[in-house]
CSV table of C-alpha atoms and ligand atoms in Angstrom, one decimal:
chain,number,residue,atom,x,y,z
T,22,MET,CA,23.4,-10.0,1.3
T,23,LYS,CA,20.5,-11.2,-1.1
T,24,PRO,CA,21.0,-9.6,-4.6
T,25,ILE,CA,17.8,-7.9,-5.8
T,26,ILE,CA,16.4,-6.2,-8.8
T,27,LEU,CA,13.6,-3.7,-8.0
T,28,ASP,CA,11.2,-3.0,-11.0
T,29,VAL,CA,9.4,0.2,-10.4
T,30,ASP,CA,6.9,2.8,-11.8
T,31,THR,CA,7.9,5.6,-9.4
T,32,GLY,CA,5.1,6.5,-7.7
T,33,ILE,CA,5.3,7.5,-4.0
T,34,ASP,CA,5.2,4.0,-2.4
T,35,ASP,CA,7.9,3.0,-5.0
T,36,ALA,CA,10.0,5.8,-3.7
T,37,LEU,CA,9.5,4.4,-0.2
T,38,ALA,CA,10.3,1.0,-1.3
T,39,ILE,CA,13.5,2.2,-3.2
T,40,SER,CA,14.9,3.9,0.1
T,41,TYR,CA,13.9,0.8,2.2
T,42,ALA,CA,15.7,-1.6,-0.2
T,43,VAL,CA,18.9,0.9,-0.4
T,44,ASN,CA,19.2,1.0,3.4
T,45,ALA,CA,18.3,-2.5,4.4
T,46,PRO,CA,21.5,-4.4,5.1
T,47,GLU,CA,19.9,-7.7,4.3
T,48,VAL,CA,19.7,-7.0,0.4
T,49,GLU,CA,22.2,-5.8,-2.3
T,50,LEU,CA,20.3,-3.7,-4.8
T,51,LEU,CA,21.8,-4.5,-8.2
T,52,GLY,CA,19.7,-2.1,-10.1
T,53,VAL,CA,16.3,-0.5,-10.4
T,54,THR,CA,14.4,-1.1,-13.5
T,55,THR,CA,11.6,1.2,-14.5
T,56,CYS,CA,8.2,0.8,-16.3
T,57,PHE,CA,5.2,2.8,-17.1
T,58,GLY,CA,2.3,2.6,-14.6
T,59,ASN,CA,1.7,5.4,-12.1
T,60,VAL,CA,3.4,7.6,-14.6
T,61,THR,CA,5.1,7.3,-17.9
T,62,VAL,CA,8.4,5.3,-17.8
T,63,GLN,CA,10.5,8.8,-18.5
T,64,GLU,CA,8.7,10.1,-15.3
T,65,ALA,CA,9.4,7.0,-13.4
T,66,THR,CA,12.9,7.1,-14.5
T,67,ARG,CA,13.3,10.8,-13.6
T,68,ASN,CA,11.8,10.1,-10.1
T,69,THR,CA,13.8,7.0,-9.4
T,70,LEU,CA,17.1,9.0,-10.1
T,71,LEU,CA,15.8,11.7,-7.9
T,72,VAL,CA,15.2,9.4,-5.0
T,73,LEU,CA,18.4,7.6,-5.4
T,74,GLU,CA,20.4,10.9,-5.5
T,75,HIS,CA,18.7,11.9,-2.3
T,76,LEU,CA,19.9,8.5,-0.9
T,77,ASP,CA,23.5,9.2,-2.1
T,78,SER,CA,23.3,6.0,-3.9
T,79,SER,CA,25.0,5.0,-7.3
T,80,VAL,CA,22.7,2.0,-8.0
T,81,PRO,CA,22.0,1.9,-11.9
T,82,VAL,CA,18.5,3.0,-13.1
T,83,ILE,CA,17.6,1.1,-16.3
T,84,PRO,CA,14.6,2.1,-18.2
T,85,GLY,CA,12.2,-0.3,-19.5
T,86,ALA,CA,8.8,-0.7,-21.1
T,87,ALA,CA,6.9,2.5,-22.1
T,88,LYS,CA,3.7,0.5,-22.9
T,89,PRO,CA,2.1,-2.8,-22.5
T,90,LEU,CA,2.8,-5.9,-24.4
T,91,PHE,CA,-0.2,-6.0,-26.6
T,92,VAL,CA,-3.0,-3.4,-26.0
T,93,SER,CA,-3.0,0.0,-24.3
T,94,ARG,CA,-6.3,0.0,-22.3
T,95,VAL,CA,-5.4,2.2,-19.5
T,96,LYS,CA,-3.7,5.8,-19.5
T,97,ALA,CA,-0.4,5.7,-17.7
T,98,SER,CA,-1.7,8.1,-14.9
T,99,ALA,CA,-2.7,7.9,-11.3
T,100,THR,CA,-2.4,11.7,-10.6
T,101,HIS,CA,-5.3,11.4,-7.8
T,102,ILE,CA,-3.0,9.2,-5.6
T,103,HIS,CA,0.6,10.1,-6.6
T,104,GLY,CA,0.3,13.6,-7.8
T,105,GLU,CA,0.9,15.1,-11.3
T,106,ASP,CA,4.6,14.3,-11.1
T,107,GLY,CA,4.1,10.8,-9.4
T,108,ILE,CA,6.0,11.9,-6.3
T,109,GLY,CA,3.1,13.9,-4.5
T,110,ASN,CA,4.0,17.4,-6.5
T,111,THR,CA,7.3,17.6,-4.7
T,112,LEU,CA,9.4,17.6,-8.0
T,113,THR,CA,11.4,21.1,-8.1
T,114,ASN,CA,14.6,20.0,-9.6
T,115,MET,CA,16.0,17.2,-11.6
T,116,SER,CA,18.6,14.6,-10.7
T,117,THR,CA,22.0,15.4,-12.1
T,118,ARG,CA,22.6,11.5,-12.6
T,119,GLU,CA,21.8,9.8,-15.6
T,120,ALA,CA,19.9,6.6,-16.4
T,121,SER,CA,21.8,3.5,-17.9
T,122,LYS,CA,21.7,3.1,-21.6
T,123,GLN,CA,20.7,-0.4,-21.3
T,124,TYR,CA,17.1,-1.6,-21.5
T,125,ALA,CA,15.5,-3.2,-18.5
T,126,PRO,CA,14.5,-6.7,-19.9
T,127,GLN,CA,18.1,-7.1,-21.0
T,128,PHE,CA,19.4,-6.1,-17.6
T,129,ILE,CA,17.3,-8.5,-16.0
T,130,ILE,CA,18.4,-11.3,-18.2
T,131,ASP,CA,22.1,-10.2,-17.8
T,132,GLN,CA,22.0,-10.1,-14.0
T,133,VAL,CA,20.1,-13.4,-13.5
T,134,ARG,CA,22.4,-15.3,-16.0
T,135,SER,CA,25.6,-14.0,-14.2
T,136,LYS,CA,24.1,-14.9,-10.8
T,137,PRO,CA,22.4,-18.2,-11.3
T,138,HIS,CA,19.9,-19.1,-8.6
T,139,GLN,CA,20.7,-15.9,-6.5
T,140,VAL,CA,18.8,-13.0,-7.8
T,141,THR,CA,15.4,-12.0,-6.3
T,142,ILE,CA,13.4,-9.9,-8.9
T,143,ILE,CA,10.9,-7.6,-7.0
T,144,THR,CA,8.1,-6.3,-9.4
T,145,VAL,CA,6.2,-3.4,-8.0
T,146,ALA,CA,4.8,-2.0,-11.3
T,147,ALA,CA,3.2,-3.5,-14.4
T,148,MET,CA,4.9,-6.7,-15.2
T,149,THR,CA,6.0,-5.9,-18.7
T,150,ASN,CA,9.7,-5.9,-18.2
T,151,LEU,CA,9.9,-9.2,-16.7
T,152,ALA,CA,7.4,-10.7,-19.3
T,153,LEU,CA,9.7,-9.2,-22.2
T,154,ALA,CA,12.9,-10.8,-20.4
T,155,ILE,CA,11.2,-14.3,-20.0
T,156,MET,CA,10.0,-14.1,-23.8
T,157,GLN,CA,13.7,-13.3,-24.8
T,158,ALA,CA,15.4,-15.7,-22.3
T,159,PRO,CA,13.1,-18.4,-21.2
T,160,ASP,CA,16.2,-20.0,-19.3
T,161,ILE,CA,15.9,-17.3,-16.6
T,162,VAL,CA,12.8,-19.1,-15.4
T,163,GLY,CA,14.9,-21.7,-13.7
T,164,LEU,CA,17.9,-19.4,-13.0
T,165,VAL,CA,16.2,-16.7,-10.6
T,166,ASP,CA,16.0,-17.3,-7.0
T,167,LYS,CA,12.5,-16.0,-6.9
T,168,VAL,CA,10.2,-13.2,-8.1
T,169,VAL,CA,8.2,-11.3,-5.5
T,170,VAL,CA,5.2,-9.5,-7.1
T,171,MET,CA,3.2,-6.5,-5.7
T,172,GLY,CA,0.2,-7.0,-7.5
T,173,GLY,CA,-3.3,-8.5,-7.6
T,174,ALA,CA,-6.0,-9.2,-4.9
T,175,VAL,CA,-7.0,-12.9,-4.7
T,176,THR,CA,-9.3,-12.6,-1.8
T,177,ARG,CA,-10.4,-9.0,-1.6
T,178,ALA,CA,-11.5,-6.1,-3.9
T,179,GLY,CA,-9.4,-4.5,-6.4
T,180,ASN,CA,-8.3,-0.7,-6.3
T,181,VAL,CA,-8.4,0.4,-10.0
T,182,THR,CA,-11.7,-1.7,-10.7
T,183,PRO,CA,-14.1,-3.5,-8.4
T,184,HIS,CA,-11.8,-6.6,-9.1
T,185,ALA,CA,-8.5,-5.4,-10.5
T,186,GLU,CA,-5.5,-4.2,-8.8
T,187,ALA,CA,-3.4,-1.4,-10.5
T,188,ASN,CA,-0.2,-3.2,-11.3
T,189,ILE,CA,-1.9,-6.3,-13.1
T,190,TYR,CA,-4.7,-4.0,-14.7
T,191,ALA,CA,-1.7,-1.9,-16.4
T,192,ASP,CA,-0.6,-5.1,-18.4
T,193,PRO,CA,-2.9,-8.1,-17.7
T,194,GLU,CA,-1.3,-10.1,-20.6
T,195,ALA,CA,2.3,-9.5,-19.2
T,196,ALA,CA,1.2,-10.6,-15.7
T,197,ASP,CA,-0.6,-13.6,-16.9
T,198,TYR,CA,2.3,-14.6,-19.1
T,199,VAL,CA,4.7,-14.4,-16.0
T,200,PHE,CA,2.3,-16.2,-14.0
T,201,ALA,CA,2.2,-19.3,-16.6
T,202,SER,CA,5.8,-19.3,-17.2
T,203,GLY,CA,6.9,-21.5,-14.1
T,204,ILE,CA,8.9,-18.7,-12.6
T,205,PRO,CA,8.9,-19.1,-8.9
T,206,ILE,CA,6.5,-16.4,-7.7
T,207,THR,CA,5.4,-15.0,-4.2
T,208,LEU,CA,2.4,-12.8,-4.7
T,209,VAL,CA,2.1,-9.8,-2.5
T,210,GLY,CA,-1.4,-8.5,-3.2
T,211,LEU,CA,-4.0,-6.1,-1.8
T,212,ASP,CA,-4.8,-9.1,0.4
T,213,VAL,CA,-1.8,-8.1,2.7
T,214,THR,CA,-0.8,-4.5,1.4
T,215,MET,CA,-4.0,-3.1,2.6
T,216,GLU,CA,-3.3,-4.3,6.0
T,217,THR,CA,0.1,-2.3,6.2
T,218,LEU,CA,-1.2,1.1,6.7
T,219,LEU,CA,1.3,3.9,7.5
T,220,PRO,CA,-0.3,6.7,9.7
T,221,LYS,CA,0.7,10.5,9.6
T,222,LYS,CA,2.5,10.2,13.0
T,223,ASP,CA,5.4,8.1,11.6
T,224,VAL,CA,5.7,10.5,8.8
T,225,GLN,CA,6.3,13.3,11.3
T,226,VAL,CA,9.1,11.5,12.7
T,227,TRP,CA,10.8,11.7,9.3
T,228,ARG,CA,10.0,15.4,8.9
T,229,ASP,CA,11.6,16.0,12.4
T,230,LYS,CA,14.9,14.4,11.1
T,231,GLN,CA,15.2,17.4,8.6
T,232,THR,CA,17.5,15.6,6.1
T,233,ALA,CA,16.9,16.2,2.4
T,234,LEU,CA,15.8,12.7,2.1
T,235,SER,CA,13.5,12.6,5.1
T,236,THR,CA,11.8,15.9,4.0
T,237,LEU,CA,11.2,14.6,0.6
T,238,LEU,CA,9.7,11.3,1.7
T,239,ALA,CA,7.7,13.0,4.3
T,240,ASP,CA,6.4,15.6,1.8
T,241,MET,CA,5.3,12.9,-0.7
T,242,THR,CA,3.8,10.5,1.8
T,243,ASP,CA,1.7,13.0,3.5
T,244,PHE,CA,0.2,13.8,-0.1
T,245,TYR,CA,-0.2,10.1,-0.5
T,246,ILE,CA,-1.9,9.8,3.0
T,247,ASP,CA,-4.4,12.5,2.1
T,248,ALA,CA,-5.1,10.9,-1.2
T,249,TYR,CA,-5.8,7.6,0.7
T,250,GLU,CA,-8.0,9.5,3.1
T,251,ASP,CA,-10.2,10.8,0.1
T,252,PHE,CA,-10.3,7.4,-1.5
T,253,TYR,CA,-11.1,5.4,1.7
T,254,PRO,CA,-12.6,7.9,4.4
T,255,GLY,CA,-11.4,7.0,7.8
T,256,ILE,CA,-8.7,4.7,6.8
T,257,GLY,CA,-6.1,6.5,8.8
T,258,GLY,CA,-3.0,5.9,6.7
T,259,CYS,CA,-1.6,4.9,3.5
T,260,GLY,CA,-1.1,1.2,2.0
T,261,LEU,CA,2.7,0.4,2.0
T,262,HIS,CA,2.2,-1.7,-1.1
T,263,ASP,CA,5.7,-1.8,-2.6
T,264,PRO,CA,7.5,-1.5,0.6
T,265,LEU,CA,5.9,-4.8,1.7
T,266,ALA,CA,7.2,-6.5,-1.5
T,267,VAL,CA,10.6,-5.5,-0.5
T,268,GLY,CA,9.8,-6.6,3.2
T,269,VAL,CA,8.9,-10.1,2.0
T,270,ALA,CA,11.9,-10.4,0.0
T,271,ILE,CA,14.0,-9.5,3.1
T,272,ASN,CA,11.9,-11.7,5.5
T,273,PRO,CA,9.4,-14.2,4.3
T,274,ASP,CA,8.2,-14.6,7.8
T,275,PHE,CA,6.6,-11.3,7.7
T,276,VAL,CA,3.8,-13.0,5.8
T,277,THR,CA,1.9,-16.3,5.9
T,278,THR,CA,1.5,-17.7,2.3
T,279,LYS,CA,-0.7,-20.4,0.5
T,280,PRO,CA,0.3,-22.2,-2.6
T,281,LEU,CA,-2.3,-21.6,-5.1
T,282,HIS,CA,-3.0,-21.7,-8.8
T,283,VAL,CA,-3.5,-18.1,-10.1
T,284,ARG,CA,-4.3,-16.6,-13.5
T,285,VAL,CA,-5.4,-13.2,-14.8
T,286,ASP,CA,-8.8,-12.7,-16.4
T,287,LEU,CA,-7.8,-11.2,-19.7
T,288,ASP,CA,-11.4,-10.9,-21.3
T,289,GLY,CA,-13.8,-10.2,-18.5
T,290,PHE,CA,-15.8,-7.2,-19.5
T,291,HIS,CA,-16.3,-6.2,-15.8
T,292,SER,CA,-13.4,-8.2,-14.4
T,293,LEU,CA,-10.3,-7.4,-16.8
T,294,GLY,CA,-7.1,-7.8,-15.0
T,295,ARG,CA,-8.7,-9.8,-12.0
T,296,THR,CA,-6.0,-12.3,-10.4
T,297,VAL,CA,-8.3,-15.4,-10.1
T,298,GLY,CA,-7.1,-17.9,-7.5
T,299,ASP,CA,-8.4,-21.5,-7.5
T,300,LEU,CA,-9.6,-21.5,-3.9
T,301,ARG,CA,-11.5,-24.7,-4.3
T,302,SER,CA,-10.4,-27.6,-1.9
T,303,LYS,CA,-9.7,-29.7,-5.3
T,304,PRO,CA,-8.0,-27.2,-7.6
T,305,ALA,CA,-7.8,-28.2,-11.1
T,306,ASN,CA,-4.1,-27.2,-11.6
T,307,GLU,CA,-1.0,-27.4,-9.6
T,308,PRO,CA,-0.1,-24.2,-7.7
T,309,ASN,CA,2.0,-21.7,-9.7
T,310,MET,CA,2.8,-19.2,-6.8
T,311,ASP,CA,2.8,-18.7,-3.2
T,312,VAL,CA,0.0,-16.1,-2.2
T,313,CYS,CA,0.4,-14.0,0.8
T,314,LEU,CA,-2.8,-14.2,2.8
T,315,GLU,CA,-1.8,-12.8,6.0
T,316,VAL,CA,0.8,-10.2,7.2
T,317,ASP,CA,2.3,-9.6,10.6
T,318,ALA,CA,2.0,-5.8,9.9
T,319,GLU,CA,3.5,-4.6,13.3
T,320,ARG,CA,6.6,-6.5,12.8
T,321,PHE,CA,6.9,-5.6,9.0
T,322,LEU,CA,6.2,-1.8,10.0
T,323,GLU,CA,8.8,-1.9,12.7
T,324,HIS,CA,11.5,-3.1,10.3
T,325,PHE,CA,10.4,-0.7,7.6
T,326,LEU,CA,10.5,2.3,9.8
T,327,SER,CA,14.0,1.3,11.3
T,328,LYS,CA,15.5,1.5,7.6
T,329,VAL,CA,13.4,3.6,5.2
T,330,VAL,CA,15.1,7.1,6.3
X,8,LIG,O1,-1.9,-1.2,-6.4
X,8,LIG,C1,-0.8,-0.7,-5.9
X,8,LIG,C2,0.4,-0.6,-6.7
X,8,LIG,O2,0.0,0.2,-7.8
X,8,LIG,C3,1.6,0.1,-6.2
X,8,LIG,O3,2.8,-0.8,-6.8
X,8,LIG,C4,1.4,1.3,-6.6
X,8,LIG,O4,2.7,2.1,-6.7
X,8,LIG,C5,0.9,1.5,-8.0
X,8,LIG,O5,1.8,1.1,-9.1
X,9,LIG,CA1,4.4,0.9,-8.0
């Protein structure tokens, strides 16, 4: 079992990613760290605890950053996609479980140091927690197994601006700091996540199972699919952004990658937060990550659906 840390801003697709990671026998979830993004960090923590309670999982939830490293440019809200509560307006009760008293960046440092060269960190939110961890403990760069980042759009349009993807846009400086740190990264961007669409018919299968977990996930995912349909008319499903990052950590063969040098645009008026990949035949710099450019969506979806509920 591969030890993983999942860094989330729960969020509907985050909730699906958590359920997938808890149920997949290939990985051992050491902890779920939370960050601002789709919702505030407090709401992300609350939603994460609720999902884990439905999973009957005692995996620790460790709250992290409430704001970006340097500048707050965007409101922590994506209510049009994830609902007022971040989980498709399904929130009726609070989890009885409590979050850890630790701070997410410290948890990341402790786990990586205690299991050198073993831990995969999967970030599916703003990259602030990981940036803070590296700033405080640069040695973890050489001690992680790898980092799988759901973020960016190297070869296609963004989703919050014409060029920027939400997780990178939420804290561009944090993302760029991590990209430049030398930590081994696989970038799972919109390039591939927009190819993994979940249609309503699969959600109906969860609904038919009639468990507390399957009903919760079905209710929030139907909201998410409706939001996608509003945003991208005719798309026929929702993007499985965060679950695909977990899928790539489980089985890198789900995707085809290319080593590229990628940095984040930090001062572009129209392109703030854009992930700029050097796609030239003779790039000026060595690659700093593997960028996913193709995905075997059918194989990934089959695995995801067999584990998520
Ligand atoms: O752009 C998609 C990403 O932004 C996902 O992680 C989603 O949960 C939001 O955080
Ligand atoms: Ca997310």
